[in-house]
Amino acid sequence: MLVISLTAGIAILTAAIFPKTAQAHVGWKHTYYCGKYTVTLNEYSLNEYSYSSRSQNKNLVLRNGGSRNSGSSWIYSFSNANTTYEIEDPWSRETAYLNVLQDRQLILKQNCSKSR
């Protein structure tokens, strides 16, 4: 009984000292304007990303993307069948790039402005 009471006391103390937002990874969301496409990247959990693209003709939402460090930018990649969507976000520029590859062949490269 004492252990349960002590454990509950510690849990209450922890919750009081560290609010829920500090206990969980909050993540981030960035929007990129890439010509006729608006792309939103969202880190919804630690190293777990989603890609949401809107255009006049269609919307696309992909989850479970990955990221890699190129040495001068972050590259976020998402696959859908034989098509890969990438956002390359250089660290020192206000311009990012949307790359779309189909069967590993580049079919679209578009400059993007960043909104944070």
Backbone as a ProteinNet text record, in pm:
[ID]
protein_1_A
[PRIMARY]
MLVISLTAGIAILTAAIFPKTAQAHVGWKHTYYCGKYTVTLNEYSLNEYSYSSRSQNKNLVLRNGGSRNSGSSWIYSFSNANTTYEIEDPWSRETAYLNVLQDRQLILKQNCSKSR
[TERTIARY]
81.5	0	86.5	193.1	281.9	346.7	386.1	450.1	352.9	229.9	129.8	108.7	96.7	77.1	198.1	317.8	439.6	448.7	418.9	422.8	322.5	202.9	101.5	147.6	209.1	260.3	366.6	454.1	558.9	497	399.2	332.9	265.2	199.6	132.6	235.5	343.3	449.8	509.8	536.8	593.3	499.4	372.2	275.3	266.3	280.9	272.9	396.9	513	637.4	654	621.5	638.2	501.6	452.7	323.4	326.2	210.2	199.5	279.5	278	350.5	501.1	552.1	695.5	731.9	635.5	663.3	665.2	587.3	578.5	645.8	698.3	758	645.8	648.7	540	551.8	673	692.9	682.3	669.8	663.8	585.1	553.2	481.6	536.1	573.1	622	543.5	515	445.2	537.6	533.2	615.5	522.1	546.6	466.7	550.8	510.2	590.4	511.3	507.7	428.9	282.4	224.7	82.1	55.7	160.2	145.9	174.9	95.4	121.5	148	267.6	309.4	330.8	272.9	292.6	359.9	473.5	541.8	508.8	487.4	452	530	606.7	667.2	567.8	489.1	382.1	428.1	544.3	606.6	756	836.3	980.9	1021.6	1077.9	1124.3	1014.7	891.2	780.2	714.2	705.8	666.3	545.3	468.7	362.4	382.2	330.9	341.5	200	162.3	30.1	47.3	-3.3	11	-127.4	-144.5	-269.8	-239.1	-323.6	-318.4	-462.3	-478.7	-612.2	-681.9	-604.9	-663.8	-677.2	-583.4	-591.9	-515.6	-546.9	-477.9	-412.2	-299.9	-227.6	-176.7	-199.7	-149.5	-73.6	53	137.5	194.4	205.6	261.9	383.8	450.7	566.2	680	703.6	817.4	944.9	1055.6	1184.6	1260.4	1366.7	1450.3	1596.2	1675.8	1820.6	1889.9	2009.2	2091	2190.3	2185.4	2277.2	2409.2	2418.8	2536.2	2510.6	2411.4	2375	2223.9	2149.3	2003.3	1942.9	1814.1	1735.5	1655.2	1650.6	1570.6	1467.1	1339.9	1227.9	1169.3	1158.3	1113.3	989.2	897.8	773.3	745.2	706.5	680.7	534.6	488.7	352.9	362.5	357.1	376.2	513.8	520.4	649.5	689.5	623.6	651.6	706.4	813.4	875	865.2	819.6	807.8	912.1	991.6	1095.9	1085.3	1105.1	1127	1270	1349.3	1486.4	1486	1523.5	1517.7	1658.8	1727.7	1863.3	1861.4	1964.8	1971.7	1987.7	2062.6	2098.1	2021.4	1911.8	1836.6	1689.5	1626	1481.3	1405.9	1478	1417.3	1438.2	1333.6	1341.6	1309.5	1313.1	1288.3	1195.1	1099	1012.3	1061.2	1098.9	1140.8	1042.3	996.3	908.5	976.6	995.3	1060	961.4	957.3	873.7	964.7	960.4	1053.5	1198.1	1229.6	1363.6	1408.5	1318.3	1348.7	1282.3	1359.8	1307.5	1204.7	1079.9	976.3	932.7	969.1	936.8	1039.1	1089.6	1174.1	1119.1	1072.8	1006.6	1066.9	1100.1	1144.9	1025.7	1053.7	949.3	991.2	895.2	920.7	873.9	944.3	914.7	829.9	736	657.1	669	710.4	731.3	641.9
-117.9	0	125.2	124.1	238.3	265.5	162.5	178.3	242.3	196.7	254.3	402	432.7	570.3	655.8	602.9	675.1	692.6	587.2	595.9	698.9	696	794.2	935.2	952.3	1082.8	1133.4	1045.6	1083.8	1121.7	1045.2	1075.5	1211.6	1240.9	1370.3	1481.7	1460.9	1559.6	1583.8	1476.1	1489.8	1567.4	1536.8	1606.7	1753.8	1785.4	1925.2	2003.4	1940.3	2009.2	2021.8	1915	1913.4	1906.3	2015.6	2011.6	1914.5	1874.2	1773.8	1812.7	1939.6	1981.1	1963.5	1971.3	1953.4	1805.6	1720.8	1577.8	1510.6	1558.9	1497	1586.6	1525.7	1602.1	1666.8	1797.9	1870.9	1867.2	1870.6	1870	2009.1	2014.6	2141.6	2123.5	2236.6	2237.7	2353.2	2326.3	2429.5	2420.4	2536	2541	2599.8	2539.8	2581.3	2612.2	2724.7	2763.8	2737.8	2637.8	2586.8	2600.9	2721.7	2743.2	2714.4	2620.3	2589.7	2491.3	2449.7	2356.4	2426.3	2396.5	2437.9	2310.1	2299.7	2177.4	2209.4	2127.4	2141.9	2017.2	2036.5	1927.5	1939.6	1826.2	1825.2	1714	1749.6	1647.6	1624	1516.6	1492.5	1411.7	1353.2	1284.1	1284.9	1250.9	1256.8	1174.6	1240.7	1180.2	1109.1	1151.1	1099.2	1217.6	1210.7	1325.5	1293.9	1397.6	1386.5	1495.5	1469.1	1557	1581.5	1705.9	1740.5	1840.4	1805.9	1892.1	1929.5	2057.9	2106.2	2176.6	2153	2227.3	2248.2	2315.8	2342	2211.6	2112.4	1989	1876.2	1866.7	1754.2	1781.8	1701	1705.6	1569.4	1571.5	1448.8	1456.3	1350.7	1343.3	1212.6	1221.6	1104.6	1111.9	996.6	990.1	898.5	895.9	807.3	838.8	966.7	1007.6	1003.6	1022.4	1022.5	1150.3	1171.2	1288.6	1246.5	1325.7	1303.4	1438.5	1441.6	1561.3	1552.7	1648.7	1646.8	1717.5	1781.4	1860.2	2009.6	2046.4	2188.2	2209.1	2099.3	2110	1984.1	1994.4	1877.5	1836.3	1707.1	1654.7	1560.5	1591.5	1511.8	1435.3	1303.7	1218.7	1139.7	1127.5	1054.2	976.1	851	767	728.2	718.8	674.9	592.1	459.9	366.5	392.5	427.2	448.2	595.1	679	822.8	865.1	944.1	997.7	1149.1	1205.4	1350.1	1393.6	1493.5	1542.9	1693.9	1738.5	1881	1892.4	1971.2	2000.4	2141.2	2151.6	2278.5	2319.9	2400.7	2447	2534.3	2519.9	2590	2740.1	2784.3	2926.2	3001.6	2947.4	3013	3025.2	3121.8	3136.7	3056.7	2993	2911.6	2764.6	2686.2	2540.4	2483.8	2351.7	2288.3	2169.5	2159.6	2043.2	1959	1835.1	1741.1	1625.4	1589	1473.6	1377.6	1255	1152.2	1039	993.5	879.4	774.1	655	547.8	598.3	676.3	732.4	836.7	881.2	985	1115.3	1224.2	1354.1	1401.3	1424.4	1472.9	1615.5	1664.3	1801	1851.5	1971.4	2042.6	2184.3	2224.2	2353.2	2428.5	2557.5	2642.5	2671.4	2682.5	2707.2	2820.2	2903.9	3000.2	2937.7	2969.6	2910.6	3005.2	2947	3022.4	2948.8	3017.3	2948.9	3009.1
0	0	0	76	83	-52.4	-124.3	-255.1	-353.5	-354.2	-443.9	-410.9	-285.9	-243.2	-281.9	-262	-296.8	-447.7	-521.6	-667.3	-717.7	-663.7	-704.2	-668.3	-551.7	-511.5	-605.7	-649.2	-744.1	-877.7	-923.3	-1050.2	-1044.3	-935.3	-920.9	-916.5	-844.8	-836.7	-974	-1047.3	-1181.7	-1271.4	-1269.3	-1353.9	-1315.7	-1190	-1145.2	-1186.5	-1183.6	-1218.4	-1369.4	-1444.2	-1588.3	-1655.5	-1710.4	-1778	-1895.4	-1943.1	-2048.9	-2172.9	-2211.2	-2330.6	-2314.9	-2194.1	-2172	-2165.2	-2135.7	-2125.4	-2261.4	-2355.3	-2487.1	-2589.6	-2695.9	-2804.6	-2884.9	-2895.5	-2959.2	-3110.2	-3164.8	-3309.4	-3369.3	-3500.9	-3571.9	-3700.1	-3763.2	-3891	-3973.1	-4099.5	-4191	-4321.9	-4379.5	-4507.2	-4612.1	-4731.3	-4844.7	-4961.2	-5028.5	-5143.8	-5268	-5346.2	-5458.1	-5588	-5641.9	-5763.2	-5736.4	-5811.2	-5793	-5679.3	-5607.1	-5495.6	-5362.3	-5263	-5125.7	-5048	-4991	-4922.2	-4774.5	-4688.3	-4545.1	-4491.7	-4425.1	-4355.6	-4208.1	-4145.5	-4004.4	-3935.2	-3832.5	-3747.9	-3635.1	-3645.5	-3549.6	-3429.9	-3437.5	-3326.2	-3355.5	-3259.4	-3278.8	-3401	-3501.7	-3626.7	-3704.9	-3690.5	-3770.1	-3838.8	-3972.2	-4051.3	-4139.3	-4170.2	-4269.1	-4374	-4493.1	-4608.7	-4658.3	-4670.2	-4720.2	-4833.4	-4951.1	-5067.6	-5119.9	-5148.8	-5206.2	-5337.1	-5434.5	-5559.8	-5606.1	-5716.2	-5766.6	-5806.8	-5849.5	-5901.8	-5800.8	-5704.1	-5610.2	-5482.7	-5383.5	-5254.8	-5232.8	-5161.9	-5132.7	-4989.3	-4912.7	-4775.7	-4760.2	-4717.1	-4694.3	-4554.1	-4489.9	-4355.2	-4356.8	-4244	-4225.4	-4320.8	-4341.7	-4422	-4339.3	-4406.6	-4339.6	-4369	-4294.2	-4316.9	-4317.9	-4389.3	-4386.9	-4395.8	-4341.9	-4337.2	-4452.3	-4545.7	-4660	-4629.1	-4513.5	-4480.3	-4494.7	-4577.4	-4593	-4593.5	-4579.6	-4579.4	-4517.7	-4484.4	-4446.8	-4568	-4595.8	-4705.7	-4646	-4671.6	-4621.3	-4739.2	-4727.7	-4837.7	-4798.7	-4895.3	-4877.3	-5004.3	-4991.9	-5108.6	-5117.7	-5241.3	-5272	-5399.4	-5384	-5496.5	-5558.1	-5686.1	-5752.6	-5758.7	-5681	-5681.6	-5545.4	-5548.6	-5427	-5430.2	-5319.6	-5302.7	-5200.7	-5237.6	-5147.4	-5132.5	-5011.7	-4985	-4935.8	-5007.3	-4962.8	-4906	-4780.4	-4708.3	-4666.2	-4751.5	-4716.9	-4591.5	-4511.1	-4383.4	-4398.4	-4496	-4502.7	-4611	-4661.2	-4767.7	-4730.4	-4791.9	-4776.3	-4881.5	-4973.1	-5077.7	-5046.8	-5064.4	-5053.3	-5191.9	-5205.7	-5334.3	-5317.7	-5408.2	-5417.1	-5533.4	-5506	-5609.6	-5612	-5731.3	-5746.7	-5843.2	-5795.8	-5876.8	-5900.9	-6025.7	-6059.9	-6119.7	-6062.1	-6100.8	-6097.2	-5994.3	-5968.2	-6070.1	-6156.7	-6255.2	-6209.8	-6209.8	-6169.6	-6271.8	-6227	-6317.8	-6284.4	-6164.9	-6127.4	-6028.1	-6052.9	-5956.4	-5951.8	-5833.1	-5818.2	-5701.3	-5721.7	-5610.7	-5519.8	-5392.1	-5292.5	-5200.4	-5163.6	-5058.5	-4927.3	-4818.8	-4687.8	-4605.6	-4534.3	-4437.5	-4305.8	-4199.9	-4071.8	-3968.5
[MASK]
++++++++++++++++++++++++++++++++++++++++++++++++++++++++++++++++++++++++++++++++++++++++++++++++++++++++++++++++++++

